[in-house]
Coordinates of C-alpha atoms in Angstrom, one line a residue:
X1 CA 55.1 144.6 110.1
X2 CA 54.8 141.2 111.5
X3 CA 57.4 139.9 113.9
X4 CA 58.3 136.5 115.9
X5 CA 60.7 135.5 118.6
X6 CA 63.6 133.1 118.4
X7 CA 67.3 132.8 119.1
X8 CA 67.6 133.9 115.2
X9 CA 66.2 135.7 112.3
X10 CA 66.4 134.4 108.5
X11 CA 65.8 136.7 105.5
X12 CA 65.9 134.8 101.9
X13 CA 65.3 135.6 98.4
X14 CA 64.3 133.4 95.5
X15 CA 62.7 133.9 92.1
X16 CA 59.0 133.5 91.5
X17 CA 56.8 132.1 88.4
X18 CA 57.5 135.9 86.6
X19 CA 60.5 135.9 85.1
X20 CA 62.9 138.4 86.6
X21 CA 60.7 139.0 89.4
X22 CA 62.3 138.0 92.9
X23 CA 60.5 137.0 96.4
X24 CA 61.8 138.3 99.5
X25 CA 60.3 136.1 102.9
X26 CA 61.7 136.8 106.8
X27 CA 60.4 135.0 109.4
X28 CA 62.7 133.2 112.5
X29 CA 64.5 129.7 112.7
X30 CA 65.6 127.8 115.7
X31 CA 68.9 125.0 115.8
X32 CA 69.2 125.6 111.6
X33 CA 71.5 123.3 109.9
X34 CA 73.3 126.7 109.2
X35 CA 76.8 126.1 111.0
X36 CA 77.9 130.1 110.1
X37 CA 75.9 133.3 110.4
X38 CA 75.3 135.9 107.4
X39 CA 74.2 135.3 103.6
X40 CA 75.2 132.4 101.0
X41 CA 73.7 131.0 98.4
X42 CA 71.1 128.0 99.5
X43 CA 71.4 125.2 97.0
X44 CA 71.1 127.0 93.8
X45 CA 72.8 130.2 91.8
X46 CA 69.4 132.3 92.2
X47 CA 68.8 131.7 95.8
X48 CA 69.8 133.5 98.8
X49 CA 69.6 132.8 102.1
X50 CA 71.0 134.8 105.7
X51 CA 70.7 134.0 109.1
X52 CA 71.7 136.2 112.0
X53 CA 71.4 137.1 115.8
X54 CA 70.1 140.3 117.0
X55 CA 66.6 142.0 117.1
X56 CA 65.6 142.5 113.6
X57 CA 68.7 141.5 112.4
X58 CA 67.2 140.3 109.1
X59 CA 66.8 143.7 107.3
X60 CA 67.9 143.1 104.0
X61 CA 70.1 140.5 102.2
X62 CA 74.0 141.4 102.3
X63 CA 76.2 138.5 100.6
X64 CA 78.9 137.4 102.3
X65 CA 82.5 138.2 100.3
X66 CA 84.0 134.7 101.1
X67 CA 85.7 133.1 97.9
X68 CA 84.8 129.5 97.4
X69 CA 86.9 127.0 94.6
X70 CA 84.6 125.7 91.9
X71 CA 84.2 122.5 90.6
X72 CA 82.5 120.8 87.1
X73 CA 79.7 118.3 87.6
X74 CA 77.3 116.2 85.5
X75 CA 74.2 118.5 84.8
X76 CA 71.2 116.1 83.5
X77 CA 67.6 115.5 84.6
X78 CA 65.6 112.7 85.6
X79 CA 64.4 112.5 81.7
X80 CA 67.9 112.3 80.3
X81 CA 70.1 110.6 82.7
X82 CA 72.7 109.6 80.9
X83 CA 73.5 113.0 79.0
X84 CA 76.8 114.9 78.4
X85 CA 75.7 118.1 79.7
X86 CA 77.9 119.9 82.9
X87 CA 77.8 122.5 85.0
X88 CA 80.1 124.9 87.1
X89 CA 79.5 125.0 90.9
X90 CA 80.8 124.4 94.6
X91 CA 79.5 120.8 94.8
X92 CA 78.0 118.5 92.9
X93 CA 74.6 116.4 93.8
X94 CA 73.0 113.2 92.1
X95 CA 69.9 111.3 92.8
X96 CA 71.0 107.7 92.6
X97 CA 67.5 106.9 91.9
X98 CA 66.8 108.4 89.0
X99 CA 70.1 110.0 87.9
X100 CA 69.1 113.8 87.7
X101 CA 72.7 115.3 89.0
X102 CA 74.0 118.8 88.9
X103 CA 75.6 121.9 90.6
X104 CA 75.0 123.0 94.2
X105 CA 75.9 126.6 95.6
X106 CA 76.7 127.9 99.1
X107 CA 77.1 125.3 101.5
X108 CA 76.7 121.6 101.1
X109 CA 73.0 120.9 101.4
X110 CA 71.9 116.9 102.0
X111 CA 68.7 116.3 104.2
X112 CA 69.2 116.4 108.0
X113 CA 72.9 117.5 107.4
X114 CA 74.3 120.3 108.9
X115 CA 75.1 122.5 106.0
X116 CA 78.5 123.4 106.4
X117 CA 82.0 123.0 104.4
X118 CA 82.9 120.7 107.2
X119 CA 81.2 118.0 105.8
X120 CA 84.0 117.3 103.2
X121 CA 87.0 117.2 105.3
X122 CA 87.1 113.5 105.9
X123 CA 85.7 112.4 102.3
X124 CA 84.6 113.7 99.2
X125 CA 81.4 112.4 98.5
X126 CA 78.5 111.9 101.4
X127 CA 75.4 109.9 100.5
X128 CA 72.2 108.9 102.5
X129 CA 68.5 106.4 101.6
X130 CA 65.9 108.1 102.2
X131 CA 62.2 106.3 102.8
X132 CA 59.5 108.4 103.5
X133 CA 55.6 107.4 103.1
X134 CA 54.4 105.5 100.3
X135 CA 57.2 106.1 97.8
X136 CA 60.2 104.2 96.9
X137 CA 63.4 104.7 98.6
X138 CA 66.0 107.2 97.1
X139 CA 69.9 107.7 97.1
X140 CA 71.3 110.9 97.4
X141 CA 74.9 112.2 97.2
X142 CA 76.6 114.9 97.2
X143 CA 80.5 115.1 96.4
X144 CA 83.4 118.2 96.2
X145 CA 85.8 117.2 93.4
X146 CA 85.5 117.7 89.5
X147 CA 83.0 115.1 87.7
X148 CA 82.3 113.3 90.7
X149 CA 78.7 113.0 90.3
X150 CA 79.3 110.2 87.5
X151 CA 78.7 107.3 89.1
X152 CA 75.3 106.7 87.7
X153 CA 74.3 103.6 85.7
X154 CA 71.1 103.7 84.0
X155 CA 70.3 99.5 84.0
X156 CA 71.7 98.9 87.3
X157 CA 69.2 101.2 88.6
X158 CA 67.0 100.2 86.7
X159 CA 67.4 96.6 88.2
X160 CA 67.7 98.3 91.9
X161 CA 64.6 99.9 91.6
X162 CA 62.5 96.3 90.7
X163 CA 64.1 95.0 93.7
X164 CA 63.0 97.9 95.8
X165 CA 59.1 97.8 94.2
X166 CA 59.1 94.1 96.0
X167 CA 61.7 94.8 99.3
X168 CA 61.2 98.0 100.1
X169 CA 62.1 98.2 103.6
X170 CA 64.4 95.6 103.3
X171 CA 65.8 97.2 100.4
X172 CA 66.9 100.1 101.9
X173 CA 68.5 98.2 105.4
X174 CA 70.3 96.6 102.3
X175 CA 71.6 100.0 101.6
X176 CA 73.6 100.5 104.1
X177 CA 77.7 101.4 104.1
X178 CA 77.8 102.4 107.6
X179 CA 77.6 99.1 109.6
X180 CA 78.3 100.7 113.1
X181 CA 75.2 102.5 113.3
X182 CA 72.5 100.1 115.2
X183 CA 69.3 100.2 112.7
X184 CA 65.9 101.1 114.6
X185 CA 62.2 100.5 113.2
X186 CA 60.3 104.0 112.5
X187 CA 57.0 105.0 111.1
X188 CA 56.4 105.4 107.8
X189 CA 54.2 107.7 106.5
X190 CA 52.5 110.6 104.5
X191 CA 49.7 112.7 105.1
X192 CA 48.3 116.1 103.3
X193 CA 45.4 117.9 104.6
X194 CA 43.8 121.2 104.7
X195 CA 42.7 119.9 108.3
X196 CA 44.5 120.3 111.8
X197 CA 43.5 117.1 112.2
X198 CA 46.4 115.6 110.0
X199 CA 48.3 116.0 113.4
X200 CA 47.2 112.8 114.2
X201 CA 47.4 110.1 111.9
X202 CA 45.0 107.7 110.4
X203 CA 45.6 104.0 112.0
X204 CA 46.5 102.7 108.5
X205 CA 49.2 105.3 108.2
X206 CA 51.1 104.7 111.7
X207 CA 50.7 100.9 110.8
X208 CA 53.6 101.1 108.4
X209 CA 57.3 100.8 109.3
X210 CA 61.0 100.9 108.0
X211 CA 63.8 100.0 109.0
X212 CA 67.1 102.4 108.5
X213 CA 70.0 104.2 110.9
X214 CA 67.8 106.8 111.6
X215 CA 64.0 107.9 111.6
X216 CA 63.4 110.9 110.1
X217 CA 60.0 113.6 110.7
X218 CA 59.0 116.9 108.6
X219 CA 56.1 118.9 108.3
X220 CA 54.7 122.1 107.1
X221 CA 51.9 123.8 108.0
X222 CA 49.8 127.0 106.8
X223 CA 47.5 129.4 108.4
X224 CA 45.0 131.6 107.0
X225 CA 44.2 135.3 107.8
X226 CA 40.8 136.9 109.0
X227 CA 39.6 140.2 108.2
X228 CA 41.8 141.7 110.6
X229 CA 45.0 140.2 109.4
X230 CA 45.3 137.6 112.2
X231 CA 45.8 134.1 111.9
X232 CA 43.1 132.1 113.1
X233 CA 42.6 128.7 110.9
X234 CA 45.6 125.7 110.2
X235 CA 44.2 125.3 106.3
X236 CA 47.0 123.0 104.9
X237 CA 49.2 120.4 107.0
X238 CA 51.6 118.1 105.9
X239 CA 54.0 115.3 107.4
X240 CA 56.0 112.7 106.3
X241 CA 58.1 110.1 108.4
X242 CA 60.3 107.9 107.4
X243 CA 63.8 106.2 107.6
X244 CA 67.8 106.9 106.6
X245 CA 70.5 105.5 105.8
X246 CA 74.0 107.1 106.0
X247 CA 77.0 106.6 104.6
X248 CA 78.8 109.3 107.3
X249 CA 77.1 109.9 110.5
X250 CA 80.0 112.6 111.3
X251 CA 77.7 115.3 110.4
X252 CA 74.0 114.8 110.9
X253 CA 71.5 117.3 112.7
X254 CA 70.0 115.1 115.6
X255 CA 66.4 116.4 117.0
X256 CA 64.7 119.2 115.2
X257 CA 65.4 122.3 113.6
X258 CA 61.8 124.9 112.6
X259 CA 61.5 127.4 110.2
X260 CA 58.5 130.1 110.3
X261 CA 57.3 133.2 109.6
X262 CA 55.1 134.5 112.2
X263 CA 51.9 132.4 112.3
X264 CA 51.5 131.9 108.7
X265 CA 53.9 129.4 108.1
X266 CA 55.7 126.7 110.3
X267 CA 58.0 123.8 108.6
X268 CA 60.1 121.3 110.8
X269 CA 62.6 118.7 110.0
X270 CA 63.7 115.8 112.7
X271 CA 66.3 113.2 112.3
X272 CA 66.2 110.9 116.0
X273 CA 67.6 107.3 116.8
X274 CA 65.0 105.1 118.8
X275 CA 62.7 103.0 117.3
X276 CA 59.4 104.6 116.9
X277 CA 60.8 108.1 117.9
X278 CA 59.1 109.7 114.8
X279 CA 55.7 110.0 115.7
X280 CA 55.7 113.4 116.0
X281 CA 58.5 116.4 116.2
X282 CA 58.0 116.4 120.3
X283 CA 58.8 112.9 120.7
X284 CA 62.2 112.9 118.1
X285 CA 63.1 115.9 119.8
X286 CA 63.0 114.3 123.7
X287 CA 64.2 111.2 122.2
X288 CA 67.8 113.0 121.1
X289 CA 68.0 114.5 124.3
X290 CA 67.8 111.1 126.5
X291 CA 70.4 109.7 124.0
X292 CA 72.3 113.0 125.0
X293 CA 71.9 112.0 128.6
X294 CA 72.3 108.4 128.5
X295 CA 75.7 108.8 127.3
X296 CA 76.9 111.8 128.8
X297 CA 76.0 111.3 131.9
X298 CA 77.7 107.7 132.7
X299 CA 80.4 109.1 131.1
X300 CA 80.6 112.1 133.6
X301 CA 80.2 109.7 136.8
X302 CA 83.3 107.4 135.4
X303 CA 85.3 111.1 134.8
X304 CA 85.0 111.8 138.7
X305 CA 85.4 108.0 140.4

């Protein structure tokens, strides 16, 4: 019987641990990377997710009827990345990193991309670098014609990634197809608590920088419940900042999109351009509305004189 307010509702459905056994969650979202109302698959075959307008709009889960083409990919994981195996779906995805590839459903889904059809009209294939925290960076692509996910080359990468173990922030500026983006510095960084206080980071954490086209920021949090059912404790927060690289900008979800189901359960995603605008979801949310004004706003004055 819980309830929240936004500008819309979601309602998705995925499978759980038991086999056959499905898991339903509603909660509201605000600016999601959803370009078109009502239900389509999210990513994979089993998963469903809808997003509407309206007062309890998110009663059940009603698929949408649209017919999409579909297309053969590469199907292998990060074990065997070199295998023959394919699949059958409406775009294809590969991890340049470590060569696990296969079928996406619904709409094109790539991290801080709007998820819409849209995204292929200029080109087939869209990839972005992704640094976040202490990890190493990672290529991911997605592409909308038959095999296209094949470009993977098990020594090459291997080679890439020794480079990247040494030059990781350089490695990743390195990266870069799109040349007209300016590249800014951001924070990067990881923490995972079951404390509030991972809101603000350690000083050895914010030390750390990349360098990319943008500066990226997510989080999730999670509350716990008293005895009388209401939230009342943050018991597990996590962040991560980082940098991307792009090889289409056309697309991308400036500023920052939430996700959460009443007070239990809050997760965020940010993608801003300013160096050091991803300290927190506040600041790369401010930061995309100066850009917003900076250019729209000398461009209005010019319009009337």
């Amino acid at each position: 019987m819980g309830s929240c307010e936004s500008s819309q509702c979601f309602i998705e459905k995925k499978p759980t641990e038991i086999p056959g056994s499905m898991k339903i969650t509603k909660g509201c979202l605000r600016r999601t990377s959803r370009r078109f109302m009502g239900c389509e698959y999210d990513h994979f075959s089993d998963h469903i997710l809808c997003v509407c307008d309206g007062d309890y709009c998110n009663d059940k889960v009603v698929m949408n009827t649209t017919r999409q083409k579909y297309v053969t990919c590469r199907e292998c994981s990060e074990k065997q990345p070199d295998c023959d195996s394919t699949c059958e779906g409406h775009w294809c995805h590969e991890d340049m990193s470590t060569g696990a590839s296969g079928c996406g459903y619904g709409p094109p889904a790539l991290p801080f991309y709007y998820r819409t059809p849209e995204i292929f009209y200029y080109r087939n294939k869209v990839c972005i670098t992704l640094s976040r925290g202490a990890g190493k960076p990672r290529r991911h692509c997605i592409c909308s014609t038959n095999m296209c996910n094949t470009v993977y080359n098990f020594q090459y990468n291997m080679r890439d990634r020794e480079k990247e173990s040494s030059l990781r922030s350089r490695s990743l500026t390195m990266s870069a197809t799109d040349y007209s983006i300016p590249l800014q510095t951001c924070y990067n960084c990881e923490t995972n608590t079951q404390d509030a206080t991972a809101m603000s980071h350690t000083t050895n954490c914010r030390s750390n920088r990349c360098v990319g086209h943008y500066c990226t920021y997510a989080a999730q949090r999670h509350t716990s419940k008293n005895s009388m059912g209401r939230s009342n404790m943050v018991h597990a927060v996590s962040e991560l900042q980082g940098c991307m690289n792009v090889s289409d900008k056309t697309h991308i979800q400036m500023g920052c999109s939430k996700k959460w189901i009443s007070d239990e359960y809050e997760e965020i995603h940010c993608a801003c351009h300013g160096n050091l605008c991803n300290s927190d979801s506040l600041t790369a949310a401010s930061a995309t509305w100066l850009r917003v004004i900076h250019v729209v706003i000398p461009f209005l004055i010019s319009f009337l004189f």
